[in-house]
Amino acid sequence: METKELAEILIDKQKIQLVDGKFTPIEASDVITSLIDEKINFHKIQRLKIWEGNHHGKTNLLDNRIQELELEKQTARDIVNQARSKGKNVTINGILEITLED
């Protein structure tokens, strides 16, 4: 019986088209808010894990990132509201870039 080896393909960098399209303001708001909220929740869970391990653990970086994302969410709301008031749609191009690092 012959054993076949699978060729290992190393990809150092990959892009994934996460969002690509034209949306109504309501749809755009849902898409953007959902994505940002997921990321905020991820950081909140990371912060909670640190706190559970050590109530005096430093969470400054996570706190700052959560604040940045909240500001970005507000910026996105402002853009969507502007589109809504002008009767326009919103195009979203969201690319997730993944890179292997040492």
PDB file of C-alpha atoms in Angstrom:
ATOM      1  CA  MET A   1       0.000   0.000   0.000  1.00  0.00           C
ATOM      2  CA  GLU A   2       1.433   3.348  -1.063  1.00  0.00           C
ATOM      3  CA  THR A   3       1.267   6.293   1.299  1.00  0.00           C
ATOM      4  CA  LYS A   4       0.665   9.668  -0.293  1.00  0.00           C
ATOM      5  CA  GLU A   5       1.941  12.785   1.411  1.00  0.00           C
ATOM      6  CA  LEU A   6      -0.111  15.904   1.229  1.00  0.00           C
ATOM      7  CA  ALA A   7       1.879  18.854   0.020  1.00  0.00           C
ATOM      8  CA  GLU A   8       1.984  21.514   2.682  1.00  0.00           C
ATOM      9  CA  ILE A   9       1.173  24.890   1.242  1.00  0.00           C
ATOM     10  CA  LEU A  10       2.432  27.788   3.290  1.00  0.00           C
ATOM     11  CA  ILE A  11       0.581  31.010   2.858  1.00  0.00           C
ATOM     12  CA  ASP A  12       2.223  33.916   4.638  1.00  0.00           C
ATOM     13  CA  LYS A  13      -0.459  36.407   3.761  1.00  0.00           C
ATOM     14  CA  GLN A  14      -4.101  35.982   2.856  1.00  0.00           C
ATOM     15  CA  LYS A  15      -6.940  38.389   2.222  1.00  0.00           C
ATOM     16  CA  ILE A  16     -10.555  37.481   2.860  1.00  0.00           C
ATOM     17  CA  GLN A  17     -13.324  39.603   1.375  1.00  0.00           C
ATOM     18  CA  LEU A  18     -15.522  39.863   4.454  1.00  0.00           C
ATOM     19  CA  VAL A  19     -17.998  42.433   3.156  1.00  0.00           C
ATOM     20  CA  ASP A  20     -18.404  43.705  -0.380  1.00  0.00           C
ATOM     21  CA  GLY A  21     -21.482  45.412  -1.670  1.00  0.00           C
ATOM     22  CA  LYS A  22     -23.959  48.230  -1.805  1.00  0.00           C
ATOM     23  CA  PHE A  23     -26.369  48.501   1.109  1.00  0.00           C
ATOM     24  CA  THR A  24     -29.293  50.639   2.151  1.00  0.00           C
ATOM     25  CA  PRO A  25     -28.453  52.816   5.160  1.00  0.00           C
ATOM     26  CA  ILE A  26     -30.366  50.450   7.457  1.00  0.00           C
ATOM     27  CA  GLU A  27     -28.536  47.394   6.098  1.00  0.00           C
ATOM     28  CA  ALA A  28     -25.188  49.191   6.270  1.00  0.00           C
ATOM     29  CA  SER A  29     -25.848  50.167   9.860  1.00  0.00           C
ATOM     30  CA  ASP A  30     -26.659  46.555  10.756  1.00  0.00           C
ATOM     31  CA  VAL A  31     -23.554  45.173   9.027  1.00  0.00           C
ATOM     32  CA  ILE A  32     -21.138  47.727  10.463  1.00  0.00           C
ATOM     33  CA  THR A  33     -22.589  47.683  13.964  1.00  0.00           C
ATOM     34  CA  SER A  34     -22.574  43.877  14.067  1.00  0.00           C
ATOM     35  CA  LEU A  35     -18.930  43.662  13.013  1.00  0.00           C
ATOM     36  CA  ILE A  36     -17.716  46.332  15.420  1.00  0.00           C
ATOM     37  CA  ASP A  37     -19.828  44.991  18.293  1.00  0.00           C
ATOM     38  CA  GLU A  38     -18.329  41.515  17.794  1.00  0.00           C
ATOM     39  CA  LYS A  39     -14.839  42.952  18.041  1.00  0.00           C
ATOM     40  CA  ILE A  40     -15.763  44.994  21.133  1.00  0.00           C
ATOM     41  CA  ASN A  41     -17.224  41.878  22.772  1.00  0.00           C
ATOM     42  CA  PHE A  42     -14.056  39.936  21.967  1.00  0.00           C
ATOM     43  CA  HIS A  43     -11.959  42.533  23.783  1.00  0.00           C
ATOM     44  CA  LYS A  44     -14.375  42.643  26.719  1.00  0.00           C
ATOM     45  CA  ILE A  45     -14.076  38.880  27.120  1.00  0.00           C
ATOM     46  CA  GLN A  46     -10.272  39.123  26.965  1.00  0.00           C
ATOM     47  CA  ARG A  47     -10.389  41.844  29.615  1.00  0.00           C
ATOM     48  CA  LEU A  48     -12.642  39.709  31.824  1.00  0.00           C
ATOM     49  CA  LYS A  49     -10.262  36.746  31.523  1.00  0.00           C
ATOM     50  CA  ILE A  50      -7.383  38.927  32.695  1.00  0.00           C
ATOM     51  CA  TRP A  51      -9.462  40.286  35.583  1.00  0.00           C
ATOM     52  CA  GLU A  52     -10.549  36.790  36.654  1.00  0.00           C
ATOM     53  CA  GLY A  53      -6.907  35.698  36.789  1.00  0.00           C
ATOM     54  CA  ASN A  54      -5.731  38.802  38.615  1.00  0.00           C
ATOM     55  CA  HIS A  55      -8.066  41.537  39.839  1.00  0.00           C
ATOM     56  CA  HIS A  56      -5.149  43.966  39.574  1.00  0.00           C
ATOM     57  CA  GLY A  57      -4.167  42.868  36.057  1.00  0.00           C
ATOM     58  CA  LYS A  58      -3.493  45.609  33.562  1.00  0.00           C
ATOM     59  CA  THR A  59      -6.199  45.965  30.947  1.00  0.00           C
ATOM     60  CA  ASN A  60      -5.251  49.430  29.692  1.00  0.00           C
ATOM     61  CA  LEU A  61      -4.571  48.284  26.129  1.00  0.00           C
ATOM     62  CA  LEU A  62      -7.888  46.465  25.929  1.00  0.00           C
ATOM     63  CA  ASP A  63      -9.732  49.397  27.517  1.00  0.00           C
ATOM     64  CA  ASN A  64      -8.173  51.751  24.973  1.00  0.00           C
ATOM     65  CA  ARG A  65      -9.035  49.476  22.056  1.00  0.00           C
ATOM     66  CA  ILE A  66     -12.649  49.202  23.223  1.00  0.00           C
ATOM     67  CA  GLN A  67     -12.866  53.010  23.387  1.00  0.00           C
ATOM     68  CA  GLU A  68     -11.342  53.306  19.898  1.00  0.00           C
ATOM     69  CA  LEU A  69     -13.884  50.872  18.508  1.00  0.00           C
ATOM     70  CA  GLU A  70     -16.758  52.731  20.183  1.00  0.00           C
ATOM     71  CA  LEU A  71     -15.534  55.933  18.498  1.00  0.00           C
ATOM     72  CA  GLU A  72     -15.264  54.136  15.148  1.00  0.00           C
ATOM     73  CA  LYS A  73     -18.809  52.858  15.590  1.00  0.00           C
ATOM     74  CA  GLN A  74     -20.010  56.421  16.153  1.00  0.00           C
ATOM     75  CA  THR A  75     -18.128  57.591  13.054  1.00  0.00           C
ATOM     76  CA  ALA A  76     -19.808  54.842  11.043  1.00  0.00           C
ATOM     77  CA  ARG A  77     -23.216  55.859  12.438  1.00  0.00           C
ATOM     78  CA  ASP A  78     -22.562  59.440  11.356  1.00  0.00           C
ATOM     79  CA  ILE A  79     -21.704  58.329   7.809  1.00  0.00           C
ATOM     80  CA  VAL A  80     -24.779  56.102   7.598  1.00  0.00           C
ATOM     81  CA  ASN A  81     -26.995  58.898   8.945  1.00  0.00           C
ATOM     82  CA  GLN A  82     -25.565  61.232   6.316  1.00  0.00           C
ATOM     83  CA  ALA A  83     -26.383  58.676   3.609  1.00  0.00           C
ATOM     84  CA  ARG A  84     -29.893  58.285   5.021  1.00  0.00           C
ATOM     85  CA  SER A  85     -30.521  62.043   5.045  1.00  0.00           C
ATOM     86  CA  LYS A  86     -29.278  62.366   1.452  1.00  0.00           C
ATOM     87  CA  GLY A  87     -31.248  59.343   0.235  1.00  0.00           C
ATOM     88  CA  LYS A  88     -28.087  57.471  -0.752  1.00  0.00           C
ATOM     89  CA  ASN A  89     -26.899  53.903  -0.365  1.00  0.00           C
ATOM     90  CA  VAL A  90     -23.645  52.878   1.282  1.00  0.00           C
ATOM     91  CA  THR A  91     -20.911  50.782  -0.307  1.00  0.00           C
ATOM     92  CA  ILE A  92     -18.864  48.718   2.114  1.00  0.00           C
ATOM     93  CA  ASN A  93     -15.599  47.044   1.181  1.00  0.00           C
ATOM     94  CA  GLY A  94     -14.291  45.096   4.161  1.00  0.00           C
ATOM     95  CA  ILE A  95     -11.149  43.075   3.634  1.00  0.00           C
ATOM     96  CA  LEU A  96      -9.701  40.939   6.412  1.00  0.00           C
ATOM     97  CA  GLU A  97      -5.943  40.632   5.923  1.00  0.00           C
ATOM     98  CA  ILE A  98      -4.266  37.719   7.692  1.00  0.00           C
ATOM     99  CA  THR A  99      -0.478  37.531   7.953  1.00  0.00           C
ATOM    100  CA  LEU A 100       1.726  34.878   9.537  1.00  0.00           C
ATOM    101  CA  GLU A 101       4.361  36.381  11.810  1.00  0.00           C
ATOM    102  CA  ASP A 102       7.186  35.096  13.950  1.00  0.00           C
TER     103      ASP A 102
END
